[in-house]
XYZ file of C-alpha atoms in Angstrom:
686
model
C 0.000 0.000 0.000
C 1.348 3.390 -1.020
C 2.195 5.629 1.923
C 1.590 9.371 1.589
C 2.866 12.026 3.911
C 2.196 15.776 4.128
C 5.056 18.087 5.086
C 4.761 21.740 6.086
C 6.919 24.874 6.061
C 10.570 24.166 6.895
C 10.407 20.441 6.220
C 8.769 21.149 2.869
C 11.230 23.914 1.959
C 14.225 21.675 2.583
C 13.047 19.565 -0.328
C 13.544 22.500 -2.675
C 17.222 22.383 -1.788
C 17.811 18.646 -1.807
C 15.473 17.140 -4.407
C 16.460 16.793 -8.028
C 13.825 19.111 -9.492
C 14.786 18.948 -13.156
C 11.759 16.837 -13.963
C 9.276 18.995 -12.052
C 6.688 21.236 -13.651
C 5.898 24.747 -12.407
C 9.280 25.853 -11.109
C 9.925 29.595 -10.859
C 11.812 32.046 -8.666
C 8.692 32.415 -6.505
C 8.633 28.707 -5.691
C 12.227 28.600 -4.484
C 13.669 28.814 -0.999
C 15.223 32.176 -1.893
C 11.923 33.587 -3.136
C 10.019 32.590 -0.008
C 12.895 33.707 2.191
C 12.669 37.135 0.615
C 8.968 37.472 1.493
C 9.694 36.396 5.069
C 12.381 39.085 5.304
C 9.636 41.664 4.639
C 7.659 40.362 7.640
C 5.130 38.493 5.533
C 3.939 35.056 6.588
C 4.734 32.282 4.123
C 3.466 28.737 3.814
C 4.605 25.527 2.117
C 2.765 22.233 1.752
C 4.505 19.194 0.229
C 3.135 15.783 -0.674
C 5.471 12.813 -0.296
C 4.814 9.448 -1.924
C 7.025 7.182 0.071
C 10.368 8.975 -0.102
C 9.575 10.822 -3.336
C 8.429 14.450 -3.489
C 5.538 14.533 -5.975
C 4.133 18.015 -5.341
C 4.734 21.213 -3.383
C 2.791 24.469 -3.101
C 4.368 27.533 -1.526
C 3.070 31.068 -1.152
C 2.655 34.153 0.953
C -0.145 35.465 3.138
C -0.502 39.060 2.091
C -2.656 41.965 3.285
C -2.797 45.727 3.116
C -2.123 47.988 6.080
C -4.625 49.467 8.510
C -8.349 49.092 7.899
C -7.780 47.386 4.559
C -6.108 44.428 6.282
C -9.493 43.139 7.449
C -10.798 42.696 3.920
C -7.584 41.888 2.038
C -6.036 38.858 3.802
C -5.159 36.494 0.992
C -2.967 33.501 0.295
C -1.120 34.110 -2.967
C 0.679 31.310 -4.786
C 2.893 32.957 -7.376
C 3.516 30.667 -10.328
C 1.295 27.779 -9.218
C 2.082 24.386 -7.707
C 5.324 22.556 -8.463
C 4.437 19.025 -9.617
C 6.280 15.852 -10.464
C 5.770 14.563 -13.993
C 4.408 11.364 -12.463
C 1.792 12.920 -10.188
C -1.801 11.750 -10.685
C -4.961 13.839 -10.595
C -5.994 12.284 -7.273
C -2.610 13.138 -5.795
C -2.978 16.768 -6.925
C -6.320 16.697 -5.099
C -4.588 15.492 -1.926
C -2.090 18.345 -2.205
C -4.877 20.919 -2.641
C -6.812 19.480 0.320
C -3.732 19.865 2.508
C -3.259 23.456 1.316
C -6.866 24.430 2.082
C -6.773 22.791 5.493
C -3.499 24.570 6.305
C -4.422 28.197 5.580
C -8.200 28.582 5.099
C -8.721 29.996 8.606
C -6.018 32.623 8.078
C -7.212 34.093 4.790
C -10.290 35.355 2.997
C -9.262 33.731 -0.245
C -6.486 31.666 -1.872
C -5.316 32.451 -5.396
C -2.851 30.625 -7.629
C -1.417 33.054 -10.170
C -0.334 30.538 -12.753
C 2.823 30.994 -14.816
C 2.211 27.591 -16.406
C -0.664 25.643 -17.929
C -2.606 23.480 -15.470
C -5.570 22.676 -17.742
C -5.254 18.941 -17.145
C -6.036 19.498 -13.452
C -8.921 21.981 -13.847
C -11.484 19.373 -12.792
C -9.516 18.593 -9.627
C -9.367 22.287 -8.718
C -13.090 22.661 -9.424
C -13.961 19.703 -7.176
C -12.195 21.584 -4.336
C -14.332 24.692 -5.016
C -11.594 26.581 -6.826
C -12.971 28.940 -9.480
C -11.005 29.285 -12.693
C -10.560 32.873 -13.891
C -9.111 33.487 -17.342
C -5.985 35.625 -17.216
C -3.610 36.412 -20.060
C 0.145 36.774 -20.286
C 2.934 37.109 -22.841
C 5.954 34.824 -23.091
C 8.762 36.038 -25.321
C 11.337 33.486 -26.535
C 14.855 34.808 -25.837
C 17.103 32.062 -27.157
C 18.875 34.565 -29.388
C 18.978 38.296 -30.060
C 18.172 37.605 -33.697
C 14.864 35.927 -32.846
C 13.914 38.730 -30.456
C 14.623 41.514 -32.957
C 12.714 39.638 -35.656
C 9.516 39.506 -33.567
C 9.543 42.955 -31.958
C 7.579 45.750 -33.692
C 9.528 48.134 -35.888
C 8.283 51.154 -33.955
C 9.578 49.732 -30.672
C 12.977 49.047 -32.198
C 13.029 52.588 -33.547
C 12.251 54.083 -30.105
C 14.932 51.896 -28.494
C 17.576 52.947 -31.020
C 16.612 56.613 -30.751
C 16.768 56.596 -26.939
C 20.204 54.972 -26.923
C 21.465 57.294 -29.663
C 20.351 60.351 -27.660
C 22.453 59.171 -24.719
C 20.137 57.023 -22.581
C 21.945 54.211 -20.759
C 20.957 50.767 -19.475
C 22.723 49.994 -16.199
C 22.487 47.428 -13.401
C 21.733 49.101 -10.066
C 24.602 48.946 -7.582
C 23.612 51.309 -4.769
C 20.634 51.734 -2.451
C 20.332 55.394 -3.416
C 19.495 54.249 -6.945
C 16.712 52.026 -5.597
C 15.232 54.947 -3.682
C 15.223 57.116 -6.825
C 13.652 54.304 -8.851
C 10.992 53.755 -6.173
C 9.954 57.403 -6.335
C 9.095 57.030 -10.034
C 7.316 53.705 -9.474
C 5.323 55.053 -6.524
C 4.071 57.984 -8.579
C 3.002 55.609 -11.360
C 1.008 53.414 -8.977
C -0.571 56.399 -7.272
C -1.697 58.179 -10.444
C -2.334 55.386 -12.959
C -2.133 51.819 -11.700
C -4.053 52.530 -8.474
C -3.334 49.182 -6.847
C -1.307 48.630 -3.653
C 2.459 49.031 -3.930
C 4.866 47.667 -1.278
C 6.842 50.227 0.710
C 10.451 51.201 0.067
C 11.807 48.620 2.546
C 10.341 45.869 0.364
C 12.434 47.074 -2.585
C 15.582 47.573 -0.525
C 15.375 43.951 0.638
C 14.534 42.834 -2.904
C 17.696 44.582 -4.115
C 19.707 42.353 -1.766
C 18.502 39.101 -3.413
C 20.961 37.232 -5.643
C 18.257 36.230 -8.110
C 16.790 39.719 -8.562
C 18.157 42.452 -10.826
C 17.244 46.141 -10.822
C 18.032 47.344 -14.351
C 17.820 51.119 -14.573
C 17.470 53.656 -17.370
C 19.693 56.699 -16.944
C 20.025 59.906 -18.922
C 22.542 62.582 -18.003
C 23.171 60.708 -14.714
C 19.470 60.941 -13.831
C 17.374 57.812 -13.256
C 14.286 57.935 -15.495
C 12.910 54.443 -14.885
C 13.791 50.794 -14.852
C 12.686 47.218 -14.431
C 12.819 44.767 -11.519
C 13.490 41.248 -12.814
C 13.269 38.006 -10.858
C 15.470 35.282 -12.329
C 15.098 31.532 -12.509
C 18.456 30.129 -13.689
C 18.695 29.502 -17.430
C 14.932 29.318 -17.760
C 13.030 32.594 -17.260
C 13.341 36.290 -16.504
C 10.211 37.700 -14.814
C 9.119 41.328 -15.279
C 8.024 42.082 -11.706
C 7.924 45.907 -11.686
C 8.585 48.360 -14.505
C 8.202 52.125 -14.881
C 9.526 55.165 -16.707
C 9.122 58.928 -16.921
C 8.289 58.950 -20.616
C 7.631 62.615 -21.287
C 10.437 64.186 -19.368
C 12.933 64.369 -22.232
C 12.369 64.485 -25.961
C 13.303 61.300 -27.842
C 13.923 59.375 -24.613
C 11.480 56.517 -23.974
C 12.407 55.005 -20.589
C 9.378 52.653 -20.271
C 10.147 51.028 -23.625
C 13.839 50.958 -22.879
C 13.234 49.420 -19.422
C 11.230 46.533 -20.873
C 13.852 46.075 -23.569
C 16.542 46.026 -20.849
C 14.893 43.006 -19.197
C 14.542 41.216 -22.526
C 18.152 42.023 -23.434
C 19.346 40.635 -20.098
C 17.462 37.406 -20.857
C 18.966 36.720 -24.289
C 22.471 37.860 -23.321
C 22.550 35.528 -20.317
C 21.073 32.414 -21.889
C 17.506 32.442 -20.515
C 14.819 30.610 -22.518
C 12.086 33.231 -22.292
C 10.999 36.565 -20.836
C 7.769 36.453 -18.779
C 5.687 39.663 -18.815
C 3.826 38.480 -15.659
C 0.335 39.327 -16.805
C -1.747 40.925 -19.541
C -5.107 41.199 -17.814
C -8.410 39.397 -18.305
C -9.407 38.659 -21.905
C -12.835 40.296 -21.623
C -11.648 43.458 -19.857
C -9.702 46.496 -20.969
C -6.049 46.324 -19.955
C -4.136 49.470 -20.721
C -0.683 47.996 -21.340
C -1.666 44.804 -23.186
C -0.975 46.397 -26.570
C 2.285 47.792 -25.221
C 3.455 44.325 -24.150
C 2.152 42.738 -27.347
C 4.356 44.996 -29.464
C 7.477 43.249 -28.122
C 6.485 40.148 -30.089
C 5.726 37.617 -27.367
C 3.217 34.762 -27.547
C -0.171 35.506 -25.953
C -1.047 32.681 -23.557
C -3.812 31.991 -21.052
C -2.687 30.124 -17.946
C -5.374 31.730 -15.800
C -5.776 31.796 -12.054
C -7.523 29.511 -9.578
C -9.504 31.199 -6.800
C -10.695 29.541 -3.586
C -12.969 31.751 -1.442
C -12.619 30.777 2.211
C -14.856 33.526 3.616
C -17.508 34.511 1.027
C -19.036 37.423 2.942
C -15.703 39.079 3.695
C -14.589 38.445 0.122
C -17.627 40.271 -1.258
C -17.221 43.086 1.243
C -13.534 43.314 0.380
C -14.334 43.891 -3.274
C -16.624 46.768 -2.293
C -14.019 48.198 0.086
C -11.135 47.998 -2.380
C -13.255 49.698 -5.056
C -14.048 52.554 -2.684
C -10.473 52.896 -1.489
C -9.184 53.046 -5.066
C -11.493 55.996 -5.604
C -10.498 57.680 -2.357
C -8.396 60.376 -4.029
C -11.474 62.019 -5.524
C -14.036 60.515 -3.176
C -17.222 62.425 -2.458
C -19.741 60.935 -0.078
C -23.000 60.204 -1.824
C -25.320 61.839 0.693
C -26.916 65.217 0.424
C -25.651 66.995 3.493
C -23.010 65.191 5.563
C -20.053 67.493 6.122
C -16.388 66.680 6.267
C -13.735 69.321 6.588
C -9.982 69.396 6.303
C -9.632 73.130 6.884
C -7.335 74.317 9.674
C -8.950 74.609 13.086
C -9.637 78.075 14.434
C -6.713 79.178 16.546
C -7.585 79.845 20.166
C -7.376 83.394 21.473
C -4.727 84.067 24.086
C -7.455 84.475 26.714
C -8.376 80.791 26.463
C -6.464 77.719 27.563
C -7.132 74.303 26.057
C -7.255 71.171 28.219
C -7.516 67.610 26.869
C -6.172 65.686 29.858
C -8.681 64.727 32.535
C -6.007 64.978 35.244
C -5.647 68.702 34.523
C -9.291 69.422 35.424
C -10.373 70.094 38.977
C -13.083 67.487 39.630
C -15.190 69.597 41.986
C -15.204 72.485 39.487
C -16.259 70.090 36.730
C -19.130 68.802 38.889
C -20.231 72.335 39.723
C -20.121 73.432 36.076
C -22.268 70.470 35.006
C -24.747 71.006 37.828
C -25.334 74.700 37.051
C -25.065 74.622 33.249
C -28.259 75.022 31.269
C -27.166 72.027 29.170
C -25.878 69.951 32.076
C -26.663 66.207 31.940
C -25.637 63.024 33.692
C -23.622 62.164 30.584
C -21.265 65.111 31.118
C -20.515 64.267 34.740
C -17.063 63.132 35.907
C -18.675 59.957 37.239
C -19.924 59.036 33.760
C -16.428 59.676 32.402
C -15.044 57.243 34.975
C -17.645 54.622 34.062
C -16.705 54.672 30.382
C -13.113 54.064 31.397
C -14.089 50.674 32.868
C -15.652 49.362 29.649
C -14.186 47.191 26.910
C -14.157 48.799 23.442
C -14.714 52.203 25.069
C -12.256 54.970 25.846
C -13.415 58.284 27.320
C -12.025 61.622 26.190
C -12.438 65.203 27.320
C -11.845 68.673 25.917
C -12.223 71.828 27.985
C -11.651 75.575 27.751
C -10.561 77.788 30.655
C -10.110 81.543 30.926
C -6.892 83.318 31.911
C -7.614 82.661 35.589
C -7.968 78.926 34.932
C -11.744 78.799 35.454
C -13.720 76.348 33.332
C -15.684 78.108 30.598
C -16.826 75.051 28.647
C -16.377 71.303 28.640
C -17.201 68.365 26.426
C -16.640 64.744 27.383
C -17.350 61.752 25.209
C -16.313 58.243 24.412
C -14.514 56.465 21.589
C -16.523 53.342 20.844
C -16.367 50.352 18.525
C -18.508 47.301 17.970
C -17.546 43.641 17.747
C -14.180 42.379 16.586
C -12.044 42.447 13.468
C -13.629 44.238 10.537
C -16.734 45.299 12.468
C -14.542 46.943 15.082
C -12.378 48.666 12.495
C -15.249 50.235 10.546
C -17.291 51.214 13.613
C -14.751 53.414 15.405
C -16.768 56.451 16.445
C -16.563 59.354 18.853
C -19.870 59.909 20.671
C -20.666 62.921 22.844
C -23.757 62.034 24.866
C -25.842 64.942 26.085
C -23.807 67.645 24.357
C -21.162 70.118 25.599
C -21.701 72.271 28.674
C -20.942 75.984 29.145
C -20.589 78.256 32.131
C -23.597 80.514 32.516
C -23.191 84.247 31.960
C -20.419 84.001 29.348
C -20.224 84.615 25.589
C -21.272 81.076 24.660
C -20.730 81.420 20.928
C -17.085 82.321 21.330
C -16.453 79.516 23.818
C -18.478 77.044 21.724
C -16.417 77.895 18.637
C -13.166 77.218 20.463
C -14.438 74.096 22.213
C -15.749 72.512 19.011
C -12.513 73.398 17.232
C -10.484 71.616 19.908
C -12.889 68.670 19.911
C -12.637 68.123 16.153
C -8.850 68.304 16.220
C -8.642 65.860 19.119
C -10.840 63.116 17.622
C -9.916 63.514 13.938
C -7.279 60.760 13.753
C -8.969 58.490 16.273
C -12.466 57.933 14.840
C -14.330 57.570 11.571
C -17.036 59.995 12.608
C -17.973 62.290 15.479
C -21.565 62.556 16.702
C -22.956 64.904 19.341
C -26.263 63.582 20.708
C -27.992 66.542 22.261
C -30.215 66.087 25.318
C -31.049 69.798 25.534
C -31.445 72.747 23.193
C -28.411 74.397 21.587
C -30.436 76.935 19.607
C -28.305 79.869 20.792
C -25.136 78.349 19.311
C -26.701 76.461 16.413
C -24.864 78.508 13.772
C -21.516 77.604 15.407
C -22.287 73.884 15.206
C -23.502 74.026 11.629
C -20.255 75.544 10.316
C -18.602 72.125 10.335
C -21.311 69.681 11.409
C -24.266 68.155 9.668
C -27.535 68.611 11.573
C -29.696 65.510 12.023
C -33.307 66.300 13.020
C -33.477 63.817 15.871
C -36.530 64.010 18.101
C -37.368 63.052 21.665
C -40.184 63.063 24.216
C -39.812 64.829 27.574
C -42.284 64.556 30.453
C -42.515 67.055 33.306
C -42.679 65.133 36.584
C -45.133 67.389 38.409
C -46.978 64.787 40.468
C -47.997 61.170 40.041
C -51.635 62.145 39.409
C -50.849 64.843 36.841
C -48.355 62.699 34.946
C -50.720 59.694 34.878
C -53.650 61.857 33.749
C -51.757 62.899 30.601
C -51.387 59.304 29.423
C -53.805 58.114 26.768
C -56.751 56.157 28.111
C -55.274 53.010 26.574
C -51.996 53.416 28.465
C -53.795 54.075 31.753
C -55.929 50.956 31.210
C -52.846 48.837 30.432
C -51.007 49.918 33.596
C -54.065 49.321 35.803
C -54.624 45.868 34.289
C -50.965 44.884 34.623
C -50.989 45.751 38.316
C -54.367 44.039 38.790
C -52.999 40.903 37.102
C -50.328 40.773 39.805
C -47.302 42.403 38.102
C -44.739 43.870 40.456
C -42.015 46.482 40.019
C -38.599 45.992 41.603
C -35.653 48.396 41.777
C -33.447 45.943 43.646
C -29.870 45.763 42.399
C -29.595 41.977 42.554
C -27.919 39.352 40.383
C -31.297 37.746 39.713
C -32.787 41.024 38.459
C -29.780 41.834 36.277
C -29.739 38.375 34.679
C -33.499 38.387 34.136
C -33.749 41.878 32.656
C -30.693 41.374 30.459
C -32.155 38.137 29.093
C -35.301 39.946 27.936
C -33.260 42.915 26.670
C -30.931 40.693 24.620
C -33.918 38.932 23.044
C -35.501 42.293 22.177
C -32.318 43.621 20.552
C -31.798 40.443 18.580
C -35.353 40.132 17.252
C -36.570 43.737 17.008
C -33.968 46.447 17.534
C -31.229 44.601 15.588
C -28.451 46.824 16.869
C -25.398 45.980 18.985
C -26.094 45.526 22.693
C -23.360 45.810 25.325
C -22.443 42.639 27.185
C -23.995 41.989 30.592
C -20.837 43.182 32.376
C -21.596 46.684 31.063
C -24.905 46.751 32.929
C -23.530 45.125 36.070
C -20.914 47.853 36.305
C -23.444 50.550 35.368
C -25.835 49.887 38.248
C -22.959 50.006 40.727
C -22.761 53.735 39.969
C -24.578 56.310 42.084
C -26.261 57.740 38.965
C -27.841 54.509 37.646
C -30.256 51.768 38.650
C -32.228 48.804 37.390
C -35.957 48.237 37.089
C -37.485 44.758 36.802
C -41.116 43.927 36.036
C -42.096 40.560 37.505
C -45.139 38.371 36.976
C -45.656 35.339 39.189
C -41.957 35.386 40.066
C -40.733 35.644 36.449
C -39.010 38.728 35.059
C -40.942 39.754 31.941
C -39.501 43.228 31.349
C -37.421 46.015 32.778
C -34.498 48.232 31.970
C -31.570 50.322 33.111
C -31.904 54.052 33.746
C -29.671 56.998 34.635
C -30.397 60.094 36.674
C -29.112 63.269 38.273
C -30.914 65.643 40.612
C -33.018 67.057 37.724
C -33.689 64.351 35.151
C -34.207 60.608 34.916
C -33.128 58.986 31.638
C -34.840 55.921 30.147
C -31.639 54.484 28.627
C -32.406 50.775 28.034
C -35.917 49.343 28.326
C -37.560 46.104 27.222
C -40.598 43.904 27.666
C -41.730 40.445 26.569
C -44.966 41.949 25.265
C -45.932 39.143 22.903
C -45.820 36.309 25.425
C -47.275 38.454 28.214
C -49.688 40.507 26.139
C -52.092 41.168 29.030
C -49.350 42.247 31.429
C -47.883 45.032 29.182
C -44.309 44.834 30.574
C -42.861 47.609 28.327
C -45.570 50.054 29.360
C -45.239 49.165 33.039
C -41.447 49.559 32.840
C -41.754 53.113 31.473
C -44.253 54.002 34.203
C -41.993 52.440 36.824
C -39.034 54.614 35.788
C -41.266 57.706 35.983
C -42.405 56.684 39.475
C -38.770 56.369 40.557
C -38.127 59.913 39.349
C -41.279 61.245 41.003
C -40.392 59.656 44.357
C -36.885 61.185 44.141
C -38.315 64.666 43.360
C -36.756 64.811 39.906
C -38.218 67.337 37.509
C -38.129 65.566 34.166
C -38.359 62.158 32.481
C -36.310 61.752 29.286
C -37.366 59.036 26.803
C -33.881 59.218 25.175
C -35.050 59.472 21.593
C -37.968 59.300 19.185
C -36.120 58.860 15.906
C -35.398 61.187 13.015
C -38.162 63.522 11.899
C -39.806 62.256 8.728
C -38.503 58.688 9.097
C -40.327 55.630 10.379
C -39.506 54.879 14.009
C -41.240 51.876 15.519
C -41.646 53.056 19.108
C -42.442 56.735 18.449
C -46.182 56.026 18.671
C -45.643 54.059 21.890
C -43.752 56.937 23.529
C -46.244 59.547 22.297
C -49.016 57.841 24.300
C -47.426 58.952 27.588
C -48.352 62.589 27.013
C -44.851 64.062 26.845
C -43.658 67.053 24.836
C -42.170 66.218 21.428
C -38.901 68.159 21.109
C -36.232 68.304 18.447
C -32.823 69.045 19.907
C -31.199 67.076 17.121
C -27.770 65.608 16.701
C -24.645 67.010 15.086
C -22.419 64.790 13.015
C -19.097 65.218 11.284
C -17.579 62.514 9.094
C -13.855 62.411 9.751
C -12.983 59.706 7.232
C -15.542 59.592 4.381
C -14.143 56.479 2.697
C -14.120 54.359 5.858
C -17.502 55.741 6.831
C -19.028 54.534 3.591
C -17.284 51.165 3.911
C -18.780 50.928 7.394
C -22.279 51.715 6.132
C -21.985 49.019 3.438
C -20.077 46.592 5.616
C -22.154 46.670 8.765
C -25.371 46.295 6.771
C -23.866 43.371 4.885
C -22.420 41.630 7.948
C -25.732 42.139 9.760
C -27.541 39.863 7.284
């Protein structure tokens, strides 16, 4: 019985040094130990999978796990196999299948997709690839035979030969790079080409410096009057092929000098002068799509071939999202957000007058003065208290921030605290980074608020700009007197809310609709009870109903239970539980200060307990808590955007409160990532 064995990484790579590979198909620079070692030197993860039949190597696949930097890394993780698998001439189709199975098993959890970028023809194994869910994509290339200079010159177009001769006659030179400074100069030209025309990712300069150090890589440069005008980066596979990896040229800088043509010719010339069989152009695009340089490459006389690519999608949803993201990021240079009014500004922030001092470190603010400012400010809320700032600091995926303005004497004139938040992990976290200011900024009474507001908002924008995708100020009170200051740089969102004056229990209850009064009376008559006890049983029970509500109805992220356990330990928060025959059927978590009680999270199992009306009784219970504590106002914490459907607006309206529109102010700090987030979060939500 034949014994098969799978080898990985170092054990597999050793075979590339020791095995007699003359009879193997698919060999190239990229499938050598040197090629993979180069990628590892650039801090990229590589992989190798080898199939042994007894003591014989019959197949090996090696590649690199590549990704872009920053946000793009979440949607660009890919396993790239340059050249394709290296196979013994005796390998069977079933054995190729075994090799592919081992490859998939090895890296599928690390990447979004696997792609073999074939330098050779693997048509005989297409069915095997297809059975493993690889998709074949047609992709063209040119191979130019370089056995002799005579053959090359015979096949190349006359116009190209003319441009080559003219460039050399005018004084252009073809030279092999010898110094790092030359690589830096070459990279500058290449980088500009990729930025303005190619518009696909280009490795950084360190990649090219390390590439320059490889024995099997040549940087052939085009010089004119001692100035580098372009060049070609060629990977070499001894006596077989020269690969055109990167090529560029500043074609219009000097009359009668054609560095792009001369650079390509330089690679071809190196091939026939050093005994290589052919020059590989490394791609000519898809046959059914426009490819700008296909005609350029064709004019050098090579044979048009189609070796294609095999694509295995390991994570279909992220793959689809990645295509959307990459398309948007390629357009980022001239990107304009496709909404009617969202604002994004890159203009310099207003400089602060000498009479103001800026503070963005919480340790530089006197806590008692902060508390006093919030207590006396017209716009003061529980959300702008130092205690709320401390609470945010205890939460995962949350980081509080603060910006403040003082006068010359060091007295607080205005303050704005908020929180950097993100949702989930990985991609969701990356595209949901936001800066939220709950309640809105606060200002000292009796000052010129517009001037202070202008400086405070300027500082705020500058502070959060590099740390979030967007900034949103969720107003709990009116900012009508400084509205024009906000709307200079922020988009206004007409967000509404209901507020109820807590005059007395009788007066508040009398303003409810008759239906709401009937529901509350029946719920209490049925035996429902309201508890404000901060107990583990209440927290677990209420959170269970809340999580079910968010999953089935709200369909928005809900903090983990630890968030609420920590919240109700604070002096400004509590829990409410609605119980029926010992079972928790509704409840919520609310905040308060000495003036207002805030209905932050509320839920009820209204379908199962339709005659007990847990959501209605919860709202009434929070109002009762505020009434018993002599608070002046109940805040429903939102009624949606004016003119848009909002499921619970009708529910909240039945409690007789005043419909107000204090709105929200939003500024998009990174339009491209914001749009990716809008697409991505909707897509991942499905």
